[in-house]
Amino acid sequence: MATIRRAVIPAAGLGSRLLPLTKATPKEMLPVGDKPVIEHTVRELVASGITDITIVVSGGKGLIQDHFRPNPGLVDQLRADGKAAYADAVEEVGELSRLGHITYLDQHGPYGNGTPVLNAARNFGDEPMLVLWPDDVFVAEVPRAQQLIKAYEATNSPVLALMPMDPGDSQRYGVPVVKEDLDDGLLRITGLVEKPRPQDAPSSYAAIGGYVITPGIIDELRDQTKRWYDHRTGEVYLTDAINAYAASRAVYGQVIHGRWYDTGNPLAYLTAQFAAALNHPEYGPHLRRLAKELEDEATGGEA
């Protein structure tokens, strides 16, 4: 069984649900706490032992590369000015690029979230890979990526990240068809149903972004892409490739232990930012007091 050492972060999206905030700033560079959201993903991968990260980008995403690029001149200036803490912080971000061996790839091909995965896989040979979206933040004792890797090592099969779902939210997610519960959150699944009505949802779990992708899934993406070029209709979706693979081979879901924050729409982004601020050891107490003061003003001090 191949060791997972590679990961793909698709970062070519427009961020249209966050316009006009993302008109000039890539959605991946919006801050959550004191870090851009994509940095949370990169840190998770590095902490999980990934040593080869490919970020798939499109035009207008140069700020991502600028952020992770080492800047020794700035570090030297900060140290000369006696700002050692700032210098250390800037240096650490640049070190992530080395530890994760971050490379960048321009996206080419049909529209759909399977395209950046296939673009990156051309450089990976027959190795399995992690795929994590850059607008998710997970707060967990064990990083989500490590939990997915552990599930892959137990099954030698593709793995999807899952979270428990309120049945009323099923139309927001891909919902897995669960065949077998193998304990400790590991589920054998036979496919995903995209955004079913609550009464039609096949389980109470949601696929929430995060995959171990194996060469068989890549083969399915290649077939999808060939069909697209033949007919020029539809889009190339990772979910479709997973469902095609699962029709005859094993696929698993791992229920992630931790808290998930999406940042892909205004309310979700504000929720992630608010949670990160409240949990900050320095800023949290002040913001909790401020939140209480604002609540008291809004309610006239009523309990």
PDB file of C-alpha atoms in Angstrom:
ATOM      1  CA  MET A   1       0.000   0.000   0.000  1.00  0.00           C
ATOM      2  CA  ALA A   2       1.420   3.386  -1.044  1.00  0.00           C
ATOM      3  CA  THR A   3       2.082   5.983   1.642  1.00  0.00           C
ATOM      4  CA  ILE A   4       0.149   9.220   1.202  1.00  0.00           C
ATOM      5  CA  ARG A   5       2.617  12.059   0.856  1.00  0.00           C
ATOM      6  CA  ARG A   6       0.921  14.228  -1.772  1.00  0.00           C
ATOM      7  CA  ALA A   7      -2.043  16.586  -1.548  1.00  0.00           C
ATOM      8  CA  VAL A   8      -4.013  18.822  -3.897  1.00  0.00           C
ATOM      9  CA  ILE A   9      -5.705  22.084  -2.924  1.00  0.00           C
ATOM     10  CA  PRO A  10      -8.052  23.286  -5.696  1.00  0.00           C
ATOM     11  CA  ALA A  11      -7.926  27.093  -5.488  1.00  0.00           C
ATOM     12  CA  ALA A  12      -9.126  28.207  -8.912  1.00  0.00           C
ATOM     13  CA  GLY A  13     -12.706  29.122  -7.955  1.00  0.00           C
ATOM     14  CA  LEU A  14     -14.149  32.607  -8.355  1.00  0.00           C
ATOM     15  CA  GLY A  15     -15.612  32.953  -4.854  1.00  0.00           C
ATOM     16  CA  SER A  16     -18.791  34.338  -6.398  1.00  0.00           C
ATOM     17  CA  ARG A  17     -20.895  33.723  -3.270  1.00  0.00           C
ATOM     18  CA  LEU A  18     -18.684  36.183  -1.389  1.00  0.00           C
ATOM     19  CA  LEU A  19     -18.771  39.022  -3.938  1.00  0.00           C
ATOM     20  CA  PRO A  20     -17.940  41.893  -3.798  1.00  0.00           C
ATOM     21  CA  LEU A  21     -15.519  40.882  -1.023  1.00  0.00           C
ATOM     22  CA  THR A  22     -13.710  38.567  -3.430  1.00  0.00           C
ATOM     23  CA  LYS A  23     -13.685  40.938  -6.421  1.00  0.00           C
ATOM     24  CA  ALA A  24      -9.983  41.730  -5.929  1.00  0.00           C
ATOM     25  CA  THR A  25      -9.002  39.407  -3.073  1.00  0.00           C
ATOM     26  CA  PRO A  26      -8.989  35.628  -3.620  1.00  0.00           C
ATOM     27  CA  LYS A  27     -11.457  33.942  -1.281  1.00  0.00           C
ATOM     28  CA  GLU A  28      -8.612  31.680  -0.142  1.00  0.00           C
ATOM     29  CA  MET A  29      -6.796  34.730   1.248  1.00  0.00           C
ATOM     30  CA  LEU A  30      -9.643  36.002   3.424  1.00  0.00           C
ATOM     31  CA  PRO A  31      -8.568  35.843   7.074  1.00  0.00           C
ATOM     32  CA  VAL A  32      -9.962  33.425   9.604  1.00  0.00           C
ATOM     33  CA  GLY A  33      -8.431  34.465  12.895  1.00  0.00           C
ATOM     34  CA  ASP A  34      -4.929  35.731  12.190  1.00  0.00           C
ATOM     35  CA  LYS A  35      -4.302  33.529   9.125  1.00  0.00           C
ATOM     36  CA  PRO A  36      -5.697  33.379   5.584  1.00  0.00           C
ATOM     37  CA  VAL A  37      -8.111  30.499   5.263  1.00  0.00           C
ATOM     38  CA  ILE A  38      -5.837  28.579   2.861  1.00  0.00           C
ATOM     39  CA  GLU A  39      -3.024  28.711   5.422  1.00  0.00           C
ATOM     40  CA  HIS A  40      -5.182  26.694   7.815  1.00  0.00           C
ATOM     41  CA  THR A  41      -5.401  23.983   5.136  1.00  0.00           C
ATOM     42  CA  VAL A  42      -1.673  24.048   4.406  1.00  0.00           C
ATOM     43  CA  ARG A  43      -0.822  23.844   8.108  1.00  0.00           C
ATOM     44  CA  GLU A  44      -3.172  20.882   8.504  1.00  0.00           C
ATOM     45  CA  LEU A  45      -1.444  19.038   5.674  1.00  0.00           C
ATOM     46  CA  VAL A  46       2.083  19.757   6.924  1.00  0.00           C
ATOM     47  CA  ALA A  47       1.086  18.673  10.439  1.00  0.00           C
ATOM     48  CA  SER A  48      -0.209  15.423   8.928  1.00  0.00           C
ATOM     49  CA  GLY A  49       3.086  14.537   7.275  1.00  0.00           C
ATOM     50  CA  ILE A  50       2.302  15.650   3.715  1.00  0.00           C
ATOM     51  CA  THR A  51       5.499  16.642   1.928  1.00  0.00           C
ATOM     52  CA  ASP A  52       4.228  17.534  -1.558  1.00  0.00           C
ATOM     53  CA  ILE A  53       1.369  20.048  -1.868  1.00  0.00           C
ATOM     54  CA  THR A  54       0.049  21.206  -5.237  1.00  0.00           C
ATOM     55  CA  ILE A  55      -2.164  24.294  -5.220  1.00  0.00           C
ATOM     56  CA  VAL A  56      -4.179  24.517  -8.445  1.00  0.00           C
ATOM     57  CA  VAL A  57      -4.860  28.154  -9.285  1.00  0.00           C
ATOM     58  CA  SER A  58      -6.339  30.387 -11.957  1.00  0.00           C
ATOM     59  CA  GLY A  59      -5.713  33.983 -12.971  1.00  0.00           C
ATOM     60  CA  GLY A  60      -5.847  36.551 -10.191  1.00  0.00           C
ATOM     61  CA  LYS A  61      -4.556  34.191  -7.496  1.00  0.00           C
ATOM     62  CA  GLY A  62      -1.024  35.595  -7.261  1.00  0.00           C
ATOM     63  CA  LEU A  63      -1.594  36.701  -3.672  1.00  0.00           C
ATOM     64  CA  ILE A  64      -1.598  33.045  -2.608  1.00  0.00           C
ATOM     65  CA  GLN A  65       1.902  32.543  -3.965  1.00  0.00           C
ATOM     66  CA  ASP A  66       3.057  35.858  -2.500  1.00  0.00           C
ATOM     67  CA  HIS A  67       1.803  34.824   0.921  1.00  0.00           C
ATOM     68  CA  PHE A  68       3.724  31.555   1.104  1.00  0.00           C
ATOM     69  CA  ARG A  69       6.839  32.766  -0.718  1.00  0.00           C
ATOM     70  CA  PRO A  70       9.788  33.271   1.716  1.00  0.00           C
ATOM     71  CA  ASN A  71      10.701  36.937   2.141  1.00  0.00           C
ATOM     72  CA  PRO A  72      14.139  37.131   3.797  1.00  0.00           C
ATOM     73  CA  GLY A  73      14.420  40.860   3.106  1.00  0.00           C
ATOM     74  CA  LEU A  74      11.282  41.596   5.127  1.00  0.00           C
ATOM     75  CA  VAL A  75      12.452  39.261   7.900  1.00  0.00           C
ATOM     76  CA  ASP A  76      15.836  41.021   8.092  1.00  0.00           C
ATOM     77  CA  GLN A  77      14.151  44.447   8.202  1.00  0.00           C
ATOM     78  CA  LEU A  78      11.819  43.388  10.986  1.00  0.00           C
ATOM     79  CA  ARG A  79      14.680  41.989  13.045  1.00  0.00           C
ATOM     80  CA  ALA A  80      16.708  45.161  12.495  1.00  0.00           C
ATOM     81  CA  ASP A  81      13.717  47.147  13.784  1.00  0.00           C
ATOM     82  CA  GLY A  82      13.534  45.003  16.912  1.00  0.00           C
ATOM     83  CA  LYS A  83      10.295  43.304  15.835  1.00  0.00           C
ATOM     84  CA  ALA A  84      11.416  39.745  16.417  1.00  0.00           C
ATOM     85  CA  ALA A  85       7.932  38.290  16.934  1.00  0.00           C
ATOM     86  CA  TYR A  86       6.738  39.639  13.580  1.00  0.00           C
ATOM     87  CA  ALA A  87       9.923  38.412  11.908  1.00  0.00           C
ATOM     88  CA  ASP A  88       9.402  34.926  13.347  1.00  0.00           C
ATOM     89  CA  ALA A  89       5.793  34.860  12.116  1.00  0.00           C
ATOM     90  CA  VAL A  90       6.743  35.871   8.565  1.00  0.00           C
ATOM     91  CA  GLU A  91       9.598  33.369   8.525  1.00  0.00           C
ATOM     92  CA  GLU A  92       7.328  30.570   9.728  1.00  0.00           C
ATOM     93  CA  VAL A  93       4.861  31.112   6.871  1.00  0.00           C
ATOM     94  CA  GLY A  94       7.719  30.915   4.371  1.00  0.00           C
ATOM     95  CA  GLU A  95       8.909  27.723   6.048  1.00  0.00           C
ATOM     96  CA  LEU A  96       5.524  26.119   5.321  1.00  0.00           C
ATOM     97  CA  SER A  97       6.339  26.402   1.630  1.00  0.00           C
ATOM     98  CA  ARG A  98       9.526  24.396   2.175  1.00  0.00           C
ATOM     99  CA  LEU A  99       8.043  21.808   4.520  1.00  0.00           C
ATOM    100  CA  GLY A 100       5.075  21.205   2.249  1.00  0.00           C
ATOM    101  CA  HIS A 101       7.137  21.620  -0.931  1.00  0.00           C
ATOM    102  CA  ILE A 102       4.329  23.790  -2.290  1.00  0.00           C
ATOM    103  CA  THR A 103       4.079  24.014  -6.057  1.00  0.00           C
ATOM    104  CA  TYR A 104       1.481  25.824  -8.176  1.00  0.00           C
ATOM    105  CA  LEU A 105      -0.357  24.643 -11.251  1.00  0.00           C
ATOM    106  CA  ASP A 106      -2.632  26.627 -13.586  1.00  0.00           C
ATOM    107  CA  GLN A 107      -6.012  24.990 -14.074  1.00  0.00           C
ATOM    108  CA  HIS A 108      -6.891  23.856 -17.608  1.00  0.00           C
ATOM    109  CA  GLY A 109      -9.895  21.913 -18.835  1.00  0.00           C
ATOM    110  CA  PRO A 110     -13.653  21.657 -18.386  1.00  0.00           C
ATOM    111  CA  TYR A 111     -15.506  23.400 -15.591  1.00  0.00           C
ATOM    112  CA  GLY A 112     -16.029  21.315 -12.436  1.00  0.00           C
ATOM    113  CA  ASN A 113     -14.207  20.374  -9.249  1.00  0.00           C
ATOM    114  CA  GLY A 114     -12.783  17.209 -10.774  1.00  0.00           C
ATOM    115  CA  THR A 115     -10.638  19.146 -13.240  1.00  0.00           C
ATOM    116  CA  PRO A 116      -8.031  20.519 -10.774  1.00  0.00           C
ATOM    117  CA  VAL A 117      -7.650  17.050  -9.256  1.00  0.00           C
ATOM    118  CA  LEU A 118      -6.980  15.541 -12.674  1.00  0.00           C
ATOM    119  CA  ASN A 119      -4.604  18.400 -13.567  1.00  0.00           C
ATOM    120  CA  ALA A 120      -2.495  17.688 -10.476  1.00  0.00           C
ATOM    121  CA  ALA A 121      -2.678  13.909 -10.787  1.00  0.00           C
ATOM    122  CA  ARG A 122      -0.766  14.005 -14.068  1.00  0.00           C
ATOM    123  CA  ASN A 123       2.342  14.675 -11.997  1.00  0.00           C
ATOM    124  CA  PHE A 124       1.618  12.068  -9.322  1.00  0.00           C
ATOM    125  CA  GLY A 125       1.892   8.776 -11.165  1.00  0.00           C
ATOM    126  CA  ASP A 126      -0.027   6.005  -9.416  1.00  0.00           C
ATOM    127  CA  GLU A 127       0.154   7.477  -5.920  1.00  0.00           C
ATOM    128  CA  PRO A 128      -2.893   8.136  -3.763  1.00  0.00           C
ATOM    129  CA  MET A 129      -3.438  11.750  -2.760  1.00  0.00           C
ATOM    130  CA  LEU A 130      -5.369  13.917  -0.355  1.00  0.00           C
ATOM    131  CA  VAL A 131      -7.727  16.530  -1.773  1.00  0.00           C
ATOM    132  CA  LEU A 132      -8.748  19.332   0.603  1.00  0.00           C
ATOM    133  CA  TRP A 133     -10.711  22.455  -0.279  1.00  0.00           C
ATOM    134  CA  PRO A 134      -9.132  25.787   0.689  1.00  0.00           C
ATOM    135  CA  ASP A 135     -12.305  27.306   2.166  1.00  0.00           C
ATOM    136  CA  ASP A 136     -12.736  24.789   5.003  1.00  0.00           C
ATOM    137  CA  VAL A 137     -11.329  25.153   8.499  1.00  0.00           C
ATOM    138  CA  PHE A 138     -11.282  22.190  10.867  1.00  0.00           C
ATOM    139  CA  VAL A 139     -10.593  22.520  14.563  1.00  0.00           C
ATOM    140  CA  ALA A 140      -9.695  19.068  15.850  1.00  0.00           C
ATOM    141  CA  GLU A 141      -7.329  17.421  18.304  1.00  0.00           C
ATOM    142  CA  VAL A 142      -6.218  15.124  15.481  1.00  0.00           C
ATOM    143  CA  PRO A 143      -6.125  16.939  12.118  1.00  0.00           C
ATOM    144  CA  ARG A 144      -8.790  15.920   9.631  1.00  0.00           C
ATOM    145  CA  ALA A 145      -6.061  14.948   7.143  1.00  0.00           C
ATOM    146  CA  GLN A 146      -4.551  12.525   9.664  1.00  0.00           C
ATOM    147  CA  GLN A 147      -7.964  10.982  10.292  1.00  0.00           C
ATOM    148  CA  LEU A 148      -8.432  10.440   6.545  1.00  0.00           C
ATOM    149  CA  ILE A 149      -4.956   8.946   6.177  1.00  0.00           C
ATOM    150  CA  LYS A 150      -5.629   6.538   9.047  1.00  0.00           C
ATOM    151  CA  ALA A 151      -8.864   5.401   7.369  1.00  0.00           C
ATOM    152  CA  TYR A 152      -7.018   4.865   4.087  1.00  0.00           C
ATOM    153  CA  GLU A 153      -4.344   2.812   5.832  1.00  0.00           C
ATOM    154  CA  ALA A 154      -7.085   0.630   7.331  1.00  0.00           C
ATOM    155  CA  THR A 155      -8.893   0.083   4.017  1.00  0.00           C
ATOM    156  CA  ASN A 156      -6.462   0.718   1.127  1.00  0.00           C
ATOM    157  CA  SER A 157      -9.409   2.400  -0.610  1.00  0.00           C
ATOM    158  CA  PRO A 158     -10.745   5.884  -1.395  1.00  0.00           C
ATOM    159  CA  VAL A 159     -12.046   7.725   1.674  1.00  0.00           C
ATOM    160  CA  LEU A 160     -14.445  10.668   2.028  1.00  0.00           C
ATOM    161  CA  ALA A 161     -14.638  13.014   5.019  1.00  0.00           C
ATOM    162  CA  LEU A 162     -18.084  12.940   6.626  1.00  0.00           C
ATOM    163  CA  MET A 163     -19.853  14.811   9.416  1.00  0.00           C
ATOM    164  CA  PRO A 164     -23.177  14.098  11.157  1.00  0.00           C
ATOM    165  CA  MET A 165     -25.949  16.074   9.482  1.00  0.00           C
ATOM    166  CA  ASP A 166     -29.292  17.497  10.554  1.00  0.00           C
ATOM    167  CA  PRO A 167     -31.684  15.728   8.148  1.00  0.00           C
ATOM    168  CA  GLY A 168     -33.271  19.084   7.322  1.00  0.00           C
ATOM    169  CA  ASP A 169     -29.952  20.231   5.812  1.00  0.00           C
ATOM    170  CA  SER A 170     -29.665  17.396   3.290  1.00  0.00           C
ATOM    171  CA  GLN A 171     -30.288  19.638   0.279  1.00  0.00           C
ATOM    172  CA  ARG A 172     -27.023  21.456   0.985  1.00  0.00           C
ATOM    173  CA  TYR A 173     -24.756  18.399   0.775  1.00  0.00           C
ATOM    174  CA  GLY A 174     -23.788  15.192  -0.898  1.00  0.00           C
ATOM    175  CA  VAL A 175     -25.219  12.447   1.317  1.00  0.00           C
ATOM    176  CA  PRO A 176     -23.552   9.013   1.394  1.00  0.00           C
ATOM    177  CA  VAL A 177     -25.348   5.715   0.951  1.00  0.00           C
ATOM    178  CA  VAL A 178     -24.043   3.713   3.911  1.00  0.00           C
ATOM    179  CA  LYS A 179     -23.644  -0.028   3.443  1.00  0.00           C
ATOM    180  CA  GLU A 180     -21.815  -0.950   6.666  1.00  0.00           C
ATOM    181  CA  ASP A 181     -20.723   0.711   9.912  1.00  0.00           C
ATOM    182  CA  LEU A 182     -17.230  -0.511  10.845  1.00  0.00           C
ATOM    183  CA  ASP A 183     -17.015   1.421  14.159  1.00  0.00           C
ATOM    184  CA  ASP A 184     -14.983   4.474  15.161  1.00  0.00           C
ATOM    185  CA  GLY A 185     -16.693   6.503  12.464  1.00  0.00           C
ATOM    186  CA  LEU A 186     -15.506   4.356   9.542  1.00  0.00           C
ATOM    187  CA  LEU A 187     -18.344   3.561   7.113  1.00  0.00           C
ATOM    188  CA  ARG A 188     -18.439   1.480   3.947  1.00  0.00           C
ATOM    189  CA  ILE A 189     -20.417   3.492   1.397  1.00  0.00           C
ATOM    190  CA  THR A 190     -21.745   2.715  -2.068  1.00  0.00           C
ATOM    191  CA  GLY A 191     -22.012   6.263  -3.415  1.00  0.00           C
ATOM    192  CA  LEU A 192     -23.302   9.772  -2.821  1.00  0.00           C
ATOM    193  CA  VAL A 193     -26.664  11.358  -3.497  1.00  0.00           C
ATOM    194  CA  GLU A 194     -26.288  15.046  -4.313  1.00  0.00           C
ATOM    195  CA  LYS A 195     -28.552  17.400  -2.350  1.00  0.00           C
ATOM    196  CA  PRO A 196     -31.481  15.041  -1.757  1.00  0.00           C
ATOM    197  CA  ARG A 197     -34.738  16.151  -0.168  1.00  0.00           C
ATOM    198  CA  PRO A 198     -34.824  15.305   3.559  1.00  0.00           C
ATOM    199  CA  GLN A 199     -37.279  12.474   2.988  1.00  0.00           C
ATOM    200  CA  ASP A 200     -34.988  11.017   0.316  1.00  0.00           C
ATOM    201  CA  ALA A 201     -31.661  11.331   2.171  1.00  0.00           C
ATOM    202  CA  PRO A 202     -30.037   7.873   2.352  1.00  0.00           C
ATOM    203  CA  SER A 203     -28.235   8.584   5.663  1.00  0.00           C
ATOM    204  CA  SER A 204     -27.727  11.225   8.345  1.00  0.00           C
ATOM    205  CA  TYR A 205     -24.183  12.092   7.208  1.00  0.00           C
ATOM    206  CA  ALA A 206     -22.864  14.776   4.877  1.00  0.00           C
ATOM    207  CA  ALA A 207     -19.743  14.728   2.720  1.00  0.00           C
ATOM    208  CA  ILE A 208     -18.032  17.934   3.757  1.00  0.00           C
ATOM    209  CA  GLY A 209     -14.851  18.227   1.696  1.00  0.00           C
ATOM    210  CA  GLY A 210     -11.763  16.134   2.163  1.00  0.00           C
ATOM    211  CA  TYR A 211     -10.861  13.012   0.230  1.00  0.00           C
ATOM    212  CA  VAL A 212      -8.266  10.322  -0.200  1.00  0.00           C
ATOM    213  CA  ILE A 213      -8.246   9.808  -3.961  1.00  0.00           C
ATOM    214  CA  THR A 214      -6.713   6.670  -5.473  1.00  0.00           C
ATOM    215  CA  PRO A 215      -5.614   5.987  -9.077  1.00  0.00           C
ATOM    216  CA  GLY A 216      -8.951   4.300  -9.867  1.00  0.00           C
ATOM    217  CA  ILE A 217     -10.805   7.552  -9.168  1.00  0.00           C
ATOM    218  CA  ILE A 218      -8.353   9.387 -11.426  1.00  0.00           C
ATOM    219  CA  ASP A 219      -9.131   6.902 -14.206  1.00  0.00           C
ATOM    220  CA  GLU A 220     -12.826   7.735 -13.822  1.00  0.00           C
ATOM    221  CA  LEU A 221     -12.027  11.468 -14.035  1.00  0.00           C
ATOM    222  CA  ARG A 222     -10.069  10.836 -17.236  1.00  0.00           C
ATOM    223  CA  ASP A 223     -13.069   9.031 -18.719  1.00  0.00           C
ATOM    224  CA  GLN A 224     -15.386  11.886 -17.705  1.00  0.00           C
ATOM    225  CA  THR A 225     -13.057  14.450 -19.235  1.00  0.00           C
ATOM    226  CA  LYS A 226     -12.786  12.504 -22.501  1.00  0.00           C
ATOM    227  CA  ARG A 227     -16.597  12.378 -22.719  1.00  0.00           C
ATOM    228  CA  TRP A 228     -16.738  16.115 -22.079  1.00  0.00           C
ATOM    229  CA  TYR A 229     -14.356  16.848 -24.935  1.00  0.00           C
ATOM    230  CA  ASP A 230     -16.386  14.530 -27.175  1.00  0.00           C
ATOM    231  CA  HIS A 231     -19.732  16.201 -26.395  1.00  0.00           C
ATOM    232  CA  ARG A 232     -18.898  19.547 -24.701  1.00  0.00           C
ATOM    233  CA  THR A 233     -21.771  19.244 -22.236  1.00  0.00           C
ATOM    234  CA  GLY A 234     -21.997  19.148 -18.451  1.00  0.00           C
ATOM    235  CA  GLU A 235     -19.157  19.456 -15.962  1.00  0.00           C
ATOM    236  CA  VAL A 236     -16.466  17.190 -14.532  1.00  0.00           C
ATOM    237  CA  TYR A 237     -17.341  16.442 -10.922  1.00  0.00           C
ATOM    238  CA  LEU A 238     -15.333  14.491  -8.385  1.00  0.00           C
ATOM    239  CA  THR A 239     -18.578  13.091  -6.959  1.00  0.00           C
ATOM    240  CA  ASP A 240     -19.492  11.538 -10.316  1.00  0.00           C
ATOM    241  CA  ALA A 241     -16.089   9.848 -10.512  1.00  0.00           C
ATOM    242  CA  ILE A 242     -16.466   8.510  -6.963  1.00  0.00           C
ATOM    243  CA  ASN A 243     -19.947   7.156  -7.726  1.00  0.00           C
ATOM    244  CA  ALA A 244     -18.710   5.457 -10.903  1.00  0.00           C
ATOM    245  CA  TYR A 245     -15.830   3.882  -8.981  1.00  0.00           C
ATOM    246  CA  ALA A 246     -18.095   2.818  -6.080  1.00  0.00           C
ATOM    247  CA  ALA A 247     -20.410   0.944  -8.436  1.00  0.00           C
ATOM    248  CA  SER A 248     -17.967  -1.959  -8.453  1.00  0.00           C
ATOM    249  CA  ARG A 249     -15.266  -1.218  -5.855  1.00  0.00           C
ATOM    250  CA  ALA A 250     -14.984  -0.325  -2.179  1.00  0.00           C
ATOM    251  CA  VAL A 251     -15.257   3.289  -1.018  1.00  0.00           C
ATOM    252  CA  TYR A 252     -15.291   4.420   2.603  1.00  0.00           C
ATOM    253  CA  GLY A 253     -16.358   7.435   4.594  1.00  0.00           C
ATOM    254  CA  GLN A 254     -14.665   8.622   7.781  1.00  0.00           C
ATOM    255  CA  VAL A 255     -16.733  10.636  10.228  1.00  0.00           C
ATOM    256  CA  ILE A 256     -14.374  13.415  11.268  1.00  0.00           C
ATOM    257  CA  HIS A 257     -13.939  14.073  14.972  1.00  0.00           C
ATOM    258  CA  GLY A 258     -13.776  17.843  15.361  1.00  0.00           C
ATOM    259  CA  ARG A 259     -15.558  21.033  14.415  1.00  0.00           C
ATOM    260  CA  TRP A 260     -15.949  22.112  10.800  1.00  0.00           C
ATOM    261  CA  TYR A 261     -16.225  25.691   9.601  1.00  0.00           C
ATOM    262  CA  ASP A 262     -17.121  26.417   6.001  1.00  0.00           C
ATOM    263  CA  THR A 263     -16.196  29.881   4.698  1.00  0.00           C
ATOM    264  CA  GLY A 264     -17.804  29.733   1.259  1.00  0.00           C
ATOM    265  CA  ASN A 265     -20.733  32.101   1.892  1.00  0.00           C
ATOM    266  CA  PRO A 266     -21.091  35.293   3.972  1.00  0.00           C
ATOM    267  CA  LEU A 267     -22.803  33.767   7.015  1.00  0.00           C
ATOM    268  CA  ALA A 268     -20.475  30.758   7.129  1.00  0.00           C
ATOM    269  CA  TYR A 269     -17.436  32.997   6.750  1.00  0.00           C
ATOM    270  CA  LEU A 270     -18.557  35.328   9.545  1.00  0.00           C
ATOM    271  CA  THR A 271     -19.288  32.306  11.758  1.00  0.00           C
ATOM    272  CA  ALA A 272     -15.779  30.921  11.198  1.00  0.00           C
ATOM    273  CA  GLN A 273     -14.207  34.309  11.832  1.00  0.00           C
ATOM    274  CA  PHE A 274     -16.299  34.871  14.973  1.00  0.00           C
ATOM    275  CA  ALA A 275     -15.456  31.433  16.372  1.00  0.00           C
ATOM    276  CA  ALA A 276     -11.732  31.901  15.730  1.00  0.00           C
ATOM    277  CA  ALA A 277     -11.785  35.319  17.397  1.00  0.00           C
ATOM    278  CA  LEU A 278     -13.642  34.066  20.482  1.00  0.00           C
ATOM    279  CA  ASN A 279     -11.202  31.167  20.876  1.00  0.00           C
ATOM    280  CA  HIS A 280      -8.119  33.391  20.644  1.00  0.00           C
ATOM    281  CA  PRO A 281      -6.388  33.489  24.063  1.00  0.00           C
ATOM    282  CA  GLU A 282      -5.647  37.215  23.858  1.00  0.00           C
ATOM    283  CA  TYR A 283      -8.587  38.606  21.908  1.00  0.00           C
ATOM    284  CA  GLY A 284     -11.319  36.203  23.028  1.00  0.00           C
ATOM    285  CA  PRO A 285     -12.040  37.631  26.500  1.00  0.00           C
ATOM    286  CA  HIS A 286     -12.331  41.189  25.143  1.00  0.00           C
ATOM    287  CA  LEU A 287     -14.627  40.117  22.317  1.00  0.00           C
ATOM    288  CA  ARG A 288     -16.832  38.111  24.662  1.00  0.00           C
ATOM    289  CA  ARG A 289     -17.277  41.219  26.798  1.00  0.00           C
ATOM    290  CA  LEU A 290     -18.058  43.262  23.706  1.00  0.00           C
ATOM    291  CA  ALA A 291     -20.597  40.705  22.506  1.00  0.00           C
ATOM    292  CA  LYS A 292     -22.325  40.803  25.895  1.00  0.00           C
ATOM    293  CA  GLU A 293     -22.384  44.612  25.917  1.00  0.00           C
ATOM    294  CA  LEU A 294     -23.917  44.691  22.438  1.00  0.00           C
ATOM    295  CA  GLU A 295     -26.465  42.067  23.431  1.00  0.00           C
ATOM    296  CA  ASP A 296     -27.393  44.057  26.548  1.00  0.00           C
ATOM    297  CA  GLU A 297     -27.807  47.209  24.443  1.00  0.00           C
ATOM    298  CA  ALA A 298     -30.011  45.385  21.975  1.00  0.00           C
ATOM    299  CA  THR A 299     -32.248  43.879  24.647  1.00  0.00           C
ATOM    300  CA  GLY A 300     -32.216  46.771  27.107  1.00  0.00           C
ATOM    301  CA  GLY A 301     -30.370  44.631  29.633  1.00  0.00           C
ATOM    302  CA  GLU A 302     -33.195  42.068  29.844  1.00  0.00           C
ATOM    303  CA  ALA A 303     -32.168  38.503  30.617  1.00  0.00           C
TER     304      ALA A 303
END
